[in-house]
PDB file of C-alpha atoms in Angstrom:
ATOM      1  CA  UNK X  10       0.000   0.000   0.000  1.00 66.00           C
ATOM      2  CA  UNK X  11       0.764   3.850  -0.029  1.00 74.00           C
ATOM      3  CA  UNK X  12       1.700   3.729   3.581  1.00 76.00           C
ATOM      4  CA  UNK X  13       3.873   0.961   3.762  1.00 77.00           C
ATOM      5  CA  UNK X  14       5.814   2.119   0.446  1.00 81.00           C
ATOM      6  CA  UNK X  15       6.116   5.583   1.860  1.00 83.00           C
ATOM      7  CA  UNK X  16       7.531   4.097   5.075  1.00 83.00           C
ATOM      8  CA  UNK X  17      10.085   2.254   3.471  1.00 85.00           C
ATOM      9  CA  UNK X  18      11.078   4.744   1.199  1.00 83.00           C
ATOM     10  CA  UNK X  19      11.565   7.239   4.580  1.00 86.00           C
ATOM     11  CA  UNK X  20      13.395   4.984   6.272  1.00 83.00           C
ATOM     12  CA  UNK X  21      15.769   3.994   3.803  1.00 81.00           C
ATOM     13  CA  UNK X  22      16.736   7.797   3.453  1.00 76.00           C
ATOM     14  CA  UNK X  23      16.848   8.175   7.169  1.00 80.00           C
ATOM     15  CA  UNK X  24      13.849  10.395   7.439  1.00 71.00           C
ATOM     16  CA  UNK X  25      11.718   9.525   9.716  1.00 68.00           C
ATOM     17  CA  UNK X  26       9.864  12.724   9.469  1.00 71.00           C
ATOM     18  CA  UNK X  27       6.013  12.546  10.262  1.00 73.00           C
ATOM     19  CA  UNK X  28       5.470  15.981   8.444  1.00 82.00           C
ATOM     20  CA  UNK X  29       7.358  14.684   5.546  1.00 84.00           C
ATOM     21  CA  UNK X  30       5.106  11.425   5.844  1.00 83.00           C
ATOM     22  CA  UNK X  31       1.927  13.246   5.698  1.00 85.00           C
ATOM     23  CA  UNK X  32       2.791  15.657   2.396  1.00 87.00           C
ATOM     24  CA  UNK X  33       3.688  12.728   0.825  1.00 86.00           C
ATOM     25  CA  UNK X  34       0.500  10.896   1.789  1.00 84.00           C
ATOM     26  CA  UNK X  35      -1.573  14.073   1.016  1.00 86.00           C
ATOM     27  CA  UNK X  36       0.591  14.820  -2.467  1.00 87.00           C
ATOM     28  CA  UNK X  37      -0.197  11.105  -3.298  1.00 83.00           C
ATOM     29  CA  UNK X  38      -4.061  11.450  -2.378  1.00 83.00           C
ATOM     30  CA  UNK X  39      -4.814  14.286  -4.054  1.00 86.00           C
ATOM     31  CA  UNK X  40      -3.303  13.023  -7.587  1.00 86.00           C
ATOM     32  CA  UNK X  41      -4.596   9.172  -7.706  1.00 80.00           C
ATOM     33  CA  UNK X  42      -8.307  11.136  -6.805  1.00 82.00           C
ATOM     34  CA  UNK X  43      -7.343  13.312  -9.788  1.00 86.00           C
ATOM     35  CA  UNK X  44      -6.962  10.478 -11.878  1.00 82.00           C
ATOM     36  CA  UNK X  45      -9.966   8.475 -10.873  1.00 80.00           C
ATOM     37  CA  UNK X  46     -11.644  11.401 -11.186  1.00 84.00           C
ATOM     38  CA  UNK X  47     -11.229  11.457 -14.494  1.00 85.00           C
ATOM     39  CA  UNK X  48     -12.414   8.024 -15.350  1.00 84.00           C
ATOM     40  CA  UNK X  49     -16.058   7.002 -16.319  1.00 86.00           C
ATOM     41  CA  UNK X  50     -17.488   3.836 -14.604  1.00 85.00           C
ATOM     42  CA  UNK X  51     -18.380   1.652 -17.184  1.00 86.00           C
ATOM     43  CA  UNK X  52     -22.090   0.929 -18.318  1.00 88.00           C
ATOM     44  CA  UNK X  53     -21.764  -2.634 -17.580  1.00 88.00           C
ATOM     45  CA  UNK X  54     -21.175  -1.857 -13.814  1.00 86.00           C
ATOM     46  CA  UNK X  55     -24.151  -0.077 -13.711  1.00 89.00           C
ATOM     47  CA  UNK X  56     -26.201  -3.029 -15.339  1.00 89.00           C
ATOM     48  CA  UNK X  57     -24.486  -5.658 -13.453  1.00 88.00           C
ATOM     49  CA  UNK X  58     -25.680  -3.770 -10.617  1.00 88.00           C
ATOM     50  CA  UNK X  59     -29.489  -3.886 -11.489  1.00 90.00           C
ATOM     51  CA  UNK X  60     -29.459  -7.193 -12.482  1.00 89.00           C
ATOM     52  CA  UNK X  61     -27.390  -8.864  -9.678  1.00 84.00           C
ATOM     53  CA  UNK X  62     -29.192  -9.187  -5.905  1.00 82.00           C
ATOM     54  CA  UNK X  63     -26.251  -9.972  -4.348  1.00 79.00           C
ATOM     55  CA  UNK X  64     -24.562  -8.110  -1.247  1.00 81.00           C
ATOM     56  CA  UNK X  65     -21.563  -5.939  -2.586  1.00 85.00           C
ATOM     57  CA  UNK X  66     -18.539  -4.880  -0.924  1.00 85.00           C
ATOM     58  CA  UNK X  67     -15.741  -2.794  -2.028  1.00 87.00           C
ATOM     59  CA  UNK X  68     -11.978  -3.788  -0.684  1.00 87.00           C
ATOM     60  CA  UNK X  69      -8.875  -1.972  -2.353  1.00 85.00           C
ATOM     61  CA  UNK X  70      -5.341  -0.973  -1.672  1.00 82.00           C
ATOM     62  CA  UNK X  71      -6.652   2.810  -2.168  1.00 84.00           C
ATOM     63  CA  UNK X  72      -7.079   4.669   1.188  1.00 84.00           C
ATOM     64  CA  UNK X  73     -10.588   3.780   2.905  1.00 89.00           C
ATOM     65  CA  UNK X  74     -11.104   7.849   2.909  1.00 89.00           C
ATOM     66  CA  UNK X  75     -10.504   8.128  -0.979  1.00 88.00           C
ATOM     67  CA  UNK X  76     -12.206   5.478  -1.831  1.00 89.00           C
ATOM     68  CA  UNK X  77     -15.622   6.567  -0.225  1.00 92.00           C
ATOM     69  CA  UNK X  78     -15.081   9.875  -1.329  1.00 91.00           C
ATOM     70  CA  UNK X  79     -14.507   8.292  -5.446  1.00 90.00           C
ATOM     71  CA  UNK X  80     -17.865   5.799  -4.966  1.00 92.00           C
ATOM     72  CA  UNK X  81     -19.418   8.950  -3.925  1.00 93.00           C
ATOM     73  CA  UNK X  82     -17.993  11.638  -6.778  1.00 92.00           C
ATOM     74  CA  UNK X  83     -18.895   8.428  -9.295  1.00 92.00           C
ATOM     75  CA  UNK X  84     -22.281   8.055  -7.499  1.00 93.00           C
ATOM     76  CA  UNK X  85     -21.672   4.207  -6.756  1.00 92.00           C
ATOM     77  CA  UNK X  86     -21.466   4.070  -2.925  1.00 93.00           C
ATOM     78  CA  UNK X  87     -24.835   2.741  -2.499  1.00 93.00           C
ATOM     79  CA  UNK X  88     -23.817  -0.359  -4.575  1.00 91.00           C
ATOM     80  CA  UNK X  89     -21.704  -1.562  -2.074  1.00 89.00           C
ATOM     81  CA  UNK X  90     -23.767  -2.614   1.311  1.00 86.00           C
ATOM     82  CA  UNK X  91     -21.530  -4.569   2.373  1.00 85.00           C
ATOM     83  CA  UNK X  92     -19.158  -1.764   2.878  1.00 87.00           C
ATOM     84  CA  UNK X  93     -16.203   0.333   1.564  1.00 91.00           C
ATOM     85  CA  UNK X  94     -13.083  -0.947   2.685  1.00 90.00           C
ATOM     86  CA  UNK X  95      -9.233   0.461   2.610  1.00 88.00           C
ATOM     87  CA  UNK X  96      -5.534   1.061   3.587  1.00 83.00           C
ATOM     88  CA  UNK X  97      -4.436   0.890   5.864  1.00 81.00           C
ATOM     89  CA  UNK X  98      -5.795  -2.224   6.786  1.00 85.00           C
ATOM     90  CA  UNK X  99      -4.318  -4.997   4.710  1.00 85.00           C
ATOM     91  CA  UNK X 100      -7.037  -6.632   2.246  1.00 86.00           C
ATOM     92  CA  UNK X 101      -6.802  -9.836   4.123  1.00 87.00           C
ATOM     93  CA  UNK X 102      -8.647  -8.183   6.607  1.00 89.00           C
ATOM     94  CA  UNK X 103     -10.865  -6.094   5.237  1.00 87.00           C
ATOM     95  CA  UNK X 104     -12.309  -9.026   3.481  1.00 85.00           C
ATOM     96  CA  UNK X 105     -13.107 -10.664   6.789  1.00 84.00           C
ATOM     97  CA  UNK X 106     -14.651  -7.070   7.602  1.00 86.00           C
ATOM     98  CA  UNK X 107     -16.821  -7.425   4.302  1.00 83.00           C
ATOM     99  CA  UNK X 108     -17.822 -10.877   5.545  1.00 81.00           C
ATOM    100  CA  UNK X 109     -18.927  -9.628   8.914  1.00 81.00           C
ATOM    101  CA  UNK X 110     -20.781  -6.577   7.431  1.00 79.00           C
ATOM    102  CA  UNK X 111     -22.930  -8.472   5.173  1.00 76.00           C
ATOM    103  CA  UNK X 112     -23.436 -11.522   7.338  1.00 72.00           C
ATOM    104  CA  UNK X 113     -22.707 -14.124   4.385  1.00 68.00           C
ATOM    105  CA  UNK X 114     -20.596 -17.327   4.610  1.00 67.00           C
ATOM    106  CA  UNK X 115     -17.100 -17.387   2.888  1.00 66.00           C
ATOM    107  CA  UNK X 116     -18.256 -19.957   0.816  1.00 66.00           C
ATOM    108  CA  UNK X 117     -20.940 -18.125  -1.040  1.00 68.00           C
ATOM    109  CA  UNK X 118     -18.487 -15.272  -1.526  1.00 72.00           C
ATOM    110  CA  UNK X 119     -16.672 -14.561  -4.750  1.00 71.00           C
ATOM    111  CA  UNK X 120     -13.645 -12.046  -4.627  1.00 73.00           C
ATOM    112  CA  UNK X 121     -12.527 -10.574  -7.845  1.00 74.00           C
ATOM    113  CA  UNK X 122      -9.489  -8.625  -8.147  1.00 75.00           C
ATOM    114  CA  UNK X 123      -6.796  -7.465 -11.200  1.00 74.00           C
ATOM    115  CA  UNK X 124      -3.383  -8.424  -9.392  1.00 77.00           C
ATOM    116  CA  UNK X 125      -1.926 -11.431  -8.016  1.00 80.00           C
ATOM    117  CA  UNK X 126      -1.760 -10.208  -4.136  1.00 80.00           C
ATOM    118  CA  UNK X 127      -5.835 -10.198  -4.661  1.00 80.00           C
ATOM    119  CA  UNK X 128      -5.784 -13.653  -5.017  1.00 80.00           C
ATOM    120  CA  UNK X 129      -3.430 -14.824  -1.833  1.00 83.00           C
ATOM    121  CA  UNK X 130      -5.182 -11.896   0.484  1.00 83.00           C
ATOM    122  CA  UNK X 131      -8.635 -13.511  -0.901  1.00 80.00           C
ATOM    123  CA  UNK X 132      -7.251 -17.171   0.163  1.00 80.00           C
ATOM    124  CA  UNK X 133      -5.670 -15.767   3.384  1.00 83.00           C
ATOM    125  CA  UNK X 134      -9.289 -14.485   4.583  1.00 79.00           C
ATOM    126  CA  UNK X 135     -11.265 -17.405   4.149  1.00 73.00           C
ATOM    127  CA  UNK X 136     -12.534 -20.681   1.861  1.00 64.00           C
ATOM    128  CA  UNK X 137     -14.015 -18.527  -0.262  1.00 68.00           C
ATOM    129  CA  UNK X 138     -16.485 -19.986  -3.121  1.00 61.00           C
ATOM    130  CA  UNK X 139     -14.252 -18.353  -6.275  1.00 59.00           C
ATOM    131  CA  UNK X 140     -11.424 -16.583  -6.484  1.00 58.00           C
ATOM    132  CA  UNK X 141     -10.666 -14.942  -9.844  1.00 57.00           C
ATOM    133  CA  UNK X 142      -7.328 -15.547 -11.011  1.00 58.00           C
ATOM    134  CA  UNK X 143      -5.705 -12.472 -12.860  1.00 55.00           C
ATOM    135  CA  UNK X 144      -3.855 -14.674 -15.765  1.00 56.00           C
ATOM    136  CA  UNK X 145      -1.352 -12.147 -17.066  1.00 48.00           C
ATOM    137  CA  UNK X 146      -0.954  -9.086 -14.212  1.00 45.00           C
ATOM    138  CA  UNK X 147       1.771  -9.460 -11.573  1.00 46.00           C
ATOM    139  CA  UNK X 148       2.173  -7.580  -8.379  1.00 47.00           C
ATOM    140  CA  UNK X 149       4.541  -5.167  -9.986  1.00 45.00           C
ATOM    141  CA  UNK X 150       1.487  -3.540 -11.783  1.00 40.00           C
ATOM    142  CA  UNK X 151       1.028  -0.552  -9.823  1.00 38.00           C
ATOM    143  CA  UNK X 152       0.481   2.423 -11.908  1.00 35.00           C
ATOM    144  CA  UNK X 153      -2.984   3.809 -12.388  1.00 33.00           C
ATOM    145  CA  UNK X 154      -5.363   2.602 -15.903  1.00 34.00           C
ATOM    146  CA  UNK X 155      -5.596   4.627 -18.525  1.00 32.00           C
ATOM    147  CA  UNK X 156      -9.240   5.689 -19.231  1.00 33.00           C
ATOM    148  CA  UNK X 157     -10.082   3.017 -21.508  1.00 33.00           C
ATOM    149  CA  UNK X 158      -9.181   0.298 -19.116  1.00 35.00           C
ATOM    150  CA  UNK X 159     -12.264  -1.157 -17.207  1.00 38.00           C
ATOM    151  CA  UNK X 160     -10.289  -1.654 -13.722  1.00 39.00           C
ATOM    152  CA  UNK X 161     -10.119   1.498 -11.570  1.00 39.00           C
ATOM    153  CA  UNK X 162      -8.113  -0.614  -8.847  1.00 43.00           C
ATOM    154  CA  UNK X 163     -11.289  -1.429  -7.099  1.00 45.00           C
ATOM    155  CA  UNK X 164     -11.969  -4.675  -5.895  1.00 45.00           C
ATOM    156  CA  UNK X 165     -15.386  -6.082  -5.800  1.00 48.00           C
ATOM    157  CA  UNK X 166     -16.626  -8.263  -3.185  1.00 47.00           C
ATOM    158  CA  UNK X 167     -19.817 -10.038  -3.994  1.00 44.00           C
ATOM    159  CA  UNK X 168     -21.661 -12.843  -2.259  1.00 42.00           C
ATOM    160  CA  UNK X 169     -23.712 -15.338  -3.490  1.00 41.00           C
ATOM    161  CA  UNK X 170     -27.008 -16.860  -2.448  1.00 39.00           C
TER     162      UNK X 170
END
């Protein structure tokens, strides 16, 4: 995540600076939003939405603040009942937060993500019912999609049943 990258980078240069921490975190925030921003949510979301019961829930690497505030500028928060969920908590956890918020069973949950760390945080949480298994993206994808790409970094979380 942001956070623990940041870290690292400040302590290999020594600089343990909070204030130093917190531009970088805030310089970081405001361009990613600026990016998203800029993207359109695709149609098909929308009509998956209305045609799929299921409890949603949102889990991401993003920042739990930004990614509220993007549902909300992108007017997609209510999609996700299960909840919105962020760094800093590791997405191993804030599956098992997802879990608890919409009172389903791992086993009639399906987790899809875009990078191979989706996968093992999705295993780590729980038996879950699928797993989606990005093919040909690696964990050293970590730039932001261009506007024609359908993946925004978000993470659905959808149960079954």
């Amino acid at each position: 995540t942001r956070f623990q990258v940041i870290d690292y980078l400040l302590e290999l240069k020594g600089h343990p600076d909070c204030g130093l921490r917190q531009r970088l975190l805030a310089d970081y925030s405001f361009v990613s939003k600026k990016l998203v921003k800029a993207l359109k949510i695709s149609d098909s979301l929308h009509n998956l939405r209305e045609c799929d019961s299921r409890i949603w829930g949102l889990v991401s690497a993003t920042e739990r603040g930004d990614l509220t505030e993007l549902c909300g500028y992108h007017n997609i928060t209510e999609y996700f009942q299960a909840g919105i969920f962020g760094s800093p908590e590791t997405k191993e956890n804030n599956i098992r937060k997802a879990l608890k918020m919409s009172l389903a069973t791992a086993s009639k949950t399906v987790y899809l993500g875009d990078r191979l760390s989706d996968s093992r945080a999705a295993k780590a949480a729980g038996p879950l019912n699928r797993v989606a298994e990005p093919s040909k993206l690696s964990d050293s994808h970590h730039s932001v999609p261009a506007a024609n790409q359908k993946s925004a970094g978000c993470h659905p979380l959808i149960h079954e049943g």
